[in-house]
Coordinates of C-alpha atoms and ligand atoms in Angstrom, one line a residue:
M923 CA 0.0 0.0 0.0
E924 CA 2.7 2.4 0.9
K925 CA 4.6 1.5 -2.2
E926 CA 1.6 2.0 -4.2
M927 CA 1.2 5.5 -2.8
Q928 CA 4.7 6.4 -3.7
M929 CA 4.3 5.3 -7.2
L930 CA 1.0 7.2 -7.5
R931 CA 2.9 10.3 -6.4
E932 CA 5.8 9.8 -8.9
K933 CA 3.4 9.2 -11.8
A934 CA 1.3 12.3 -10.8
L935 CA 4.3 14.5 -10.7
A936 CA 5.6 13.2 -14.0
E937 CA 2.2 13.8 -15.6
L938 CA 1.8 17.3 -14.4
G939 CA 5.4 18.0 -15.3
Q940 CA 4.5 17.3 -18.9
S941 CA 1.3 19.4 -19.0
R942 CA 1.6 22.1 -21.7
S943 CA -1.4 24.2 -20.8
E944 CA -3.5 25.2 -18.0
K945 CA -6.3 23.0 -19.3
E946 CA -4.1 19.9 -19.5
L947 CA -2.9 20.6 -16.0
Q948 CA -6.5 20.9 -14.7
D949 CA -7.2 17.5 -16.3
V950 CA -4.3 15.9 -14.4
K951 CA -5.5 17.5 -11.2
V952 CA -9.0 16.2 -11.7
S953 CA -7.7 12.7 -12.5
Y954 CA -5.8 12.5 -9.1
L955 CA -7.5 14.7 -6.7
G956 CA -11.1 14.8 -8.1
K957 CA -14.0 13.0 -6.6
K958 CA -13.3 10.0 -8.9
G959 CA -9.5 10.6 -8.9
K960 CA -6.8 8.1 -8.2
L961 CA -5.7 9.3 -4.8
T962 CA -9.2 9.7 -3.7
A963 CA -9.8 6.0 -4.6
V964 CA -6.8 4.9 -2.5
L965 CA -8.1 6.8 0.3
R966 CA -11.4 5.2 0.0
D967 CA -9.7 1.8 0.3
M968 CA -8.3 2.7 3.7
K969 CA -11.3 1.3 5.4
N970 CA -10.0 -2.2 4.6
L971 CA -6.7 -1.5 6.5
S972 CA -6.0 -2.5 10.1
A973 CA -6.3 -0.1 12.9
E974 CA -2.6 0.3 13.3
E975 CA -1.9 0.8 9.6
R976 CA -4.7 3.3 9.0
P977 CA -3.2 6.4 10.8
V978 CA 0.3 5.8 9.1
M979 CA -1.4 5.5 5.7
G980 CA -3.7 8.4 6.4
A981 CA -0.7 10.8 7.2
L982 CA 1.1 9.6 4.1
A983 CA -1.9 10.1 1.9
N984 CA -2.4 13.7 3.2
T985 CA 1.4 14.4 2.6
V986 CA 1.1 13.1 -1.0
R987 CA -2.0 15.2 -1.5
R988 CA -0.3 18.4 -0.2
D989 CA 2.7 17.7 -2.2
L990 CA 0.6 17.3 -5.4
E991 CA -1.6 20.4 -4.6
S992 CA 1.5 22.6 -4.3
A993 CA 3.2 21.2 -7.3
I994 CA 0.0 21.8 -9.4
A995 CA -0.3 25.4 -8.0
D996 CA 3.5 26.1 -8.9
K997 CA 2.9 24.6 -12.4
M998 CA -0.3 26.5 -13.0
E999 CA 1.5 29.7 -12.1
A1000 CA 4.4 28.9 -14.5
L1001 CA 2.0 28.1 -17.4
K1002 CA 0.1 31.2 -16.8
K1003 CA 3.2 33.3 -16.9
I1004 CA 4.2 31.7 -20.1
R1005 CA 0.7 32.4 -21.6
M1006 CA 0.9 36.0 -20.6
E1007 CA 4.4 36.5 -22.1
K1008 CA 3.3 34.9 -25.3
K1009 CA 0.3 37.3 -25.4
L1010 CA 2.3 40.3 -24.7
Q1011 CA 4.6 39.5 -27.5
E1012 CA 1.9 38.9 -30.0
E1013 CA 0.0 42.0 -29.1
T1014 CA 2.7 44.6 -29.1
I1015 CA 1.4 48.0 -30.1
D1016 CA 3.1 49.7 -33.1
I1017 CA 3.6 53.1 -31.6
T1018 CA 5.2 54.3 -35.0
L1019 CA 1.7 54.3 -36.6
P1020 CA 0.5 58.0 -37.0
A1021 CA -2.6 58.8 -34.7
R1022 CA -6.0 59.1 -36.3
H1023 CA -6.5 62.7 -37.4
R1024 CA -9.4 64.7 -35.9
A1025 CA -10.3 67.8 -37.9
A1026 CA -10.6 71.0 -35.8
G1027 CA -13.6 73.1 -36.6
H1028 CA -13.7 76.8 -37.1
L1029 CA -16.1 79.6 -37.0
H1030 CA -18.8 80.0 -39.7
P1031 CA -18.3 82.8 -42.1
L1032 CA -21.4 84.6 -40.7
T1033 CA -20.1 84.5 -37.2
K1034 CA -16.7 85.8 -38.5
T1035 CA -18.3 88.7 -40.2
L1036 CA -20.5 89.4 -37.2
R1037 CA -17.6 89.5 -35.0
L1038 CA -15.7 91.8 -37.2
I1039 CA -18.5 94.2 -37.4
T1040 CA -19.1 94.2 -33.7
E1041 CA -15.3 94.5 -32.8
T1042 CA -15.0 97.4 -35.1
F1043 CA -17.9 99.3 -33.4
M1044 CA -16.6 98.3 -30.0
R1045 CA -13.3 100.0 -30.7
M1046 CA -15.3 103.2 -31.4
G1047 CA -16.9 102.9 -28.0
Y1048 CA -20.2 101.5 -28.9
S1049 CA -22.1 99.2 -26.4
I1050 CA -23.9 96.0 -27.6
E1051 CA -27.5 95.8 -27.0
E1052 CA -29.9 92.8 -27.5
G1053 CA -33.6 92.3 -27.8
P1054 CA -36.0 89.4 -28.4
E1055 CA -36.5 87.7 -31.8
M1056 CA -40.3 87.5 -31.2
E1057 CA -41.3 91.2 -30.9
S1058 CA -44.4 93.2 -30.3
D1059 CA -45.9 95.4 -33.0
Y1060 CA -45.3 98.3 -30.6
Y1061 CA -41.5 98.0 -30.7
N1062 CA -41.0 96.6 -34.1
F1063 CA -43.3 99.3 -35.8
H1064 CA -45.1 101.7 -33.6
C1065 CA -42.1 103.2 -31.7
L1066 CA -40.3 103.6 -35.0
N1067 CA -42.8 106.0 -36.4
L1068 CA -44.6 103.2 -38.3
P1069 CA -48.2 103.3 -36.9
K1070 CA -50.7 100.6 -37.9
D1071 CA -51.8 100.9 -41.5
H1072 CA -48.7 102.9 -42.4
P1073 CA -47.9 101.9 -46.0
A1074 CA -44.1 101.5 -45.4
R1075 CA -44.9 98.4 -43.2
D1076 CA -45.3 96.6 -46.6
M1077 CA -41.5 97.1 -47.1
Q1078 CA -40.9 94.4 -44.6
D1079 CA -43.0 91.2 -45.3
S1080 CA -43.6 89.9 -41.7
F1081 CA -44.2 86.7 -40.0
Y1082 CA -47.1 87.4 -37.6
I1083 CA -47.7 85.0 -34.6
T1084 CA -50.7 87.0 -33.4
E1085 CA -52.2 90.4 -34.5
D1086 CA -49.7 92.2 -32.1
I1087 CA -46.8 89.8 -31.9
L1088 CA -44.4 89.0 -34.8
L1089 CA -40.9 87.8 -35.7
R1090 CA -39.0 91.0 -35.6
T1091 CA -38.3 92.2 -39.2
H1092 CA -35.3 94.2 -38.3
T1093 CA -33.0 94.9 -35.4
S1094 CA -34.4 98.5 -35.1
P1095 CA -36.9 97.7 -32.2
V1096 CA -33.6 97.4 -30.0
Q1097 CA -33.3 101.2 -30.7
A1098 CA -36.6 101.8 -29.1
R1099 CA -36.0 99.4 -26.2
T1100 CA -32.6 100.9 -25.5
M1101 CA -34.0 104.5 -25.4
Q1102 CA -36.8 103.4 -23.1
K1103 CA -34.2 101.8 -20.8
H1104 CA -32.3 105.0 -20.4
R1105 CA -33.2 108.2 -18.7
P1106 CA -34.9 110.5 -21.2
N1107 CA -32.2 112.5 -23.2
D1108 CA -29.2 110.5 -21.9
P1109 CA -26.6 109.9 -24.6
I1110 CA -26.7 106.6 -26.4
R1111 CA -24.0 104.9 -28.6
M1112 CA -25.0 101.3 -29.3
I1113 CA -25.1 98.6 -31.8
S1114 CA -27.5 95.6 -31.9
P1115 CA -26.5 92.5 -33.7
G1116 CA -29.1 89.8 -34.3
R1117 CA -31.3 87.5 -36.3
V1118 CA -34.4 89.0 -38.1
F1119 CA -37.2 87.4 -40.2
R1120 CA -39.0 88.2 -43.4
W1121 CA -40.8 86.1 -46.0
D1122 CA -38.4 86.6 -48.9
N1123 CA -36.5 83.6 -50.3
D1124 CA -34.1 83.8 -53.3
A1125 CA -30.4 84.0 -54.1
T1126 CA -30.0 87.4 -52.2
H1127 CA -32.8 87.1 -49.6
S1128 CA -33.4 84.5 -46.9
P1129 CA -36.4 84.2 -44.5
V1130 CA -34.0 84.3 -41.6
F1131 CA -31.0 86.7 -41.8
H1132 CA -28.8 88.8 -39.6
Q1133 CA -28.6 92.5 -39.2
V1134 CA -26.5 95.0 -37.1
E1135 CA -28.4 98.1 -36.0
G1136 CA -26.6 101.3 -34.8
L1137 CA -27.9 104.3 -32.8
V1138 CA -26.1 107.3 -31.6
I1139 CA -28.1 110.0 -29.6
D1140 CA -26.5 113.1 -28.1
K1141 CA -26.5 116.9 -28.2
D1142 CA -25.6 118.3 -31.7
I1143 CA -25.3 115.2 -33.7
H1144 CA -25.0 116.1 -37.4
F1145 CA -25.3 114.2 -40.7
S1146 CA -21.4 114.6 -41.0
D1147 CA -21.1 112.5 -37.8
L1148 CA -23.0 109.8 -39.5
K1149 CA -21.0 110.0 -42.7
G1150 CA -17.7 110.2 -40.8
T1151 CA -18.6 107.0 -38.7
L1152 CA -19.9 104.9 -41.5
E1153 CA -16.8 105.9 -43.7
M1154 CA -14.4 104.8 -41.0
F1155 CA -16.4 101.6 -40.3
L1156 CA -16.5 100.7 -44.1
K1157 CA -12.8 101.5 -44.7
E1158 CA -11.9 99.4 -41.7
L1159 CA -13.9 96.5 -43.0
F1160 CA -13.3 96.6 -46.7
G1161 CA -9.9 98.4 -46.9
A1162 CA -8.6 102.0 -46.9
D1163 CA -9.2 102.5 -50.7
T1164 CA -12.9 101.8 -50.4
K1165 CA -15.1 104.4 -52.1
I1166 CA -18.4 105.3 -50.3
R1167 CA -21.5 106.9 -51.8
F1168 CA -24.6 108.2 -49.9
R1169 CA -27.8 108.0 -52.0
A1170 CA -31.0 109.7 -50.8
S1171 CA -33.6 107.1 -49.7
Y1172 CA -36.6 106.8 -47.4
F1173 CA -37.1 105.0 -44.1
P1174 CA -40.0 105.9 -41.6
F1175 CA -37.8 106.2 -38.7
T1176 CA -35.1 108.6 -40.2
E1177 CA -35.2 111.9 -41.8
P1178 CA -33.3 112.6 -43.9
S1179 CA -32.4 109.0 -44.9
A1180 CA -29.8 107.5 -47.2
E1181 CA -28.6 104.2 -48.5
V1182 CA -24.9 103.7 -48.7
D1183 CA -23.2 102.2 -51.6
I1184 CA -19.5 101.0 -51.6
S1185 CA -16.9 100.1 -54.2
F1186 CA -13.8 98.6 -53.3
S1187 CA -10.8 97.6 -55.3
S1188 CA -11.1 93.8 -55.3
R1189 CA -14.6 94.2 -56.8
T1190 CA -13.5 96.7 -59.5
H1191 CA -13.0 95.2 -62.9
A1192 CA -9.6 95.9 -64.3
D1193 CA -11.1 96.6 -67.8
T1194 CA -13.6 99.2 -66.8
K1195 CA -13.0 102.7 -65.5
D1196 CA -16.2 102.8 -63.6
A1197 CA -16.1 101.2 -60.2
E1198 CA -19.1 98.8 -59.5
W1199 CA -21.4 100.2 -56.7
L1200 CA -23.0 97.9 -54.2
E1201 CA -25.7 98.9 -51.7
I1202 CA -24.5 97.9 -48.3
L1203 CA -26.7 99.7 -45.6
G1204 CA -29.5 102.0 -44.8
C1205 CA -29.1 105.0 -42.4
G1206 CA -30.3 108.4 -41.5
M1207 CA -30.9 111.1 -38.8
V1208 CA -33.3 109.8 -36.1
H1209 CA -36.9 111.2 -36.9
P1210 CA -38.2 113.5 -34.2
N1211 CA -41.2 111.3 -33.9
V1212 CA -39.0 108.3 -33.0
L1213 CA -37.3 110.4 -30.3
R1214 CA -40.7 111.6 -28.9
L1215 CA -42.2 108.1 -29.0
N1216 CA -39.4 106.7 -26.8
R1217 CA -39.5 109.8 -24.4
Y1218 CA -36.6 111.7 -25.7
D1219 CA -37.0 115.4 -26.5
P1220 CA -36.0 116.3 -30.2
E1221 CA -35.6 120.0 -29.0
K1222 CA -32.7 118.9 -26.7
V1223 CA -31.0 115.8 -28.5
N1224 CA -30.8 114.3 -31.8
G1225 CA -29.0 111.3 -33.4
F1226 CA -28.3 109.0 -36.2
A1227 CA -29.1 105.4 -36.9
F1228 CA -28.0 102.8 -39.3
G1229 CA -28.8 99.2 -40.2
M1230 CA -26.9 96.6 -42.3
G1231 CA -27.4 93.0 -43.4
V1232 CA -24.6 90.7 -42.2
E1233 CA -25.1 88.2 -45.0
R1234 CA -24.7 91.0 -47.4
I1235 CA -21.4 92.0 -46.0
A1236 CA -20.1 88.5 -45.7
M1237 CA -21.0 88.0 -49.5
L1238 CA -18.9 90.9 -50.3
L1239 CA -16.0 90.2 -48.0
Y1240 CA -15.7 86.6 -49.2
G1241 CA -17.0 86.9 -52.8
I1242 CA -20.0 84.7 -52.3
D1243 CA -22.7 84.9 -55.0
D1244 CA -25.6 83.0 -53.3
L1245 CA -26.6 83.6 -49.7
R1246 CA -28.2 80.2 -49.4
H1247 CA -24.7 78.8 -49.1
F1248 CA -24.5 80.2 -45.6
Y1249 CA -27.3 77.9 -44.4
E1250 CA -26.8 74.7 -46.2
N1251 CA -23.9 73.5 -44.1
D1252 CA -22.2 71.9 -47.0
M1253 CA -18.7 71.1 -45.9
R1254 CA -17.2 71.9 -49.4
F1255 CA -18.4 75.4 -48.9
L1256 CA -17.6 75.9 -45.2
E1257 CA -14.1 74.5 -45.4
Q1258 CA -13.1 77.3 -47.5
F1259 CA -13.1 79.9 -44.7
Ligands
LIG214 N1 -34.3 98.9 -40.3 C1 -33.9 99.2 -41.6 C2 -34.1 97.9 -42.5 O1 -34.2 96.8 -41.9 C3 -32.4 99.6 -41.7 C4 -32.2 100.9 -41.1 C5 -31.9 100.9 -39.8 C6 -32.3 102.1 -41.8 C7 -31.7 102.2 -39.2 C8 -32.2 103.3 -41.3 C9 -31.7 103.4 -39.9 O2 -34.3 97.9 -43.7

């Protein structure tokens, strides 16, 4: 019996020594130490031994079991290590491979233009005012000298929400809001950039577009102040050699009113002497009624106002022929800016 046990031990150690994988080793373990294993069978036979032999054999069997268990554990550890090393070698990362490129975005040409405009006026000391896109008839028209049934309302095809509420057709209501926010006759020097809405839709008109409004009110403001301001602004934007032309026009909220055309060198055709004129903004001296409607006294102060379309300016700056490009989000277009 004792000899049998020693042989079993030798055989088991030889077998587990030959195991090539954790799975093989596990099988060897089961075949000796499992419920139906060889060592287990020997232990079961102990009941046939005499009372003197039994404790001796029991002690031996336990030693053999412990030896096998620790040999298996060691071997298991060794096999695991081999497997990990092999895996590490097979799965080495090639750090020389270039990283995947992630394109950085940039500002939309309209945002760039809007920032250019506002920054230019901020340098001239203008504050930035904002107003709601959904506006009352009162601010959008009434306070700007456009009472109900005024024919000039037709100049701005509007989206009405109710009889008295509409999507603002221009940024001019912010003039009225700003005047009413100030103490009457306090000086104002503001611009108001923002989104406006009209039901036009073609290559040069979009139902949603952007404007920048300007308003200056103080004592003794003259038309020459308006001209000087706009000339400085337009030259800053389009270049020092930009030609500027004021053309008489009509707006209900200004009197006199003008439209401003520009001509700048990059737009001038080499083969023609005459520069090409392009309309760029509307302006004028604030109508006395507008001052009165917003609690300012036209006997004490006066001012000028102007309004421009941002898309228009961006089209000129970047040489874009169709304003719908701005809203289509076609990468082939946007990538160019
Ligand atoms: N609000 C006018 C428009 O949208 C532009 C403008 C503003 C004209 C201020 C004169 C003074 O057409």
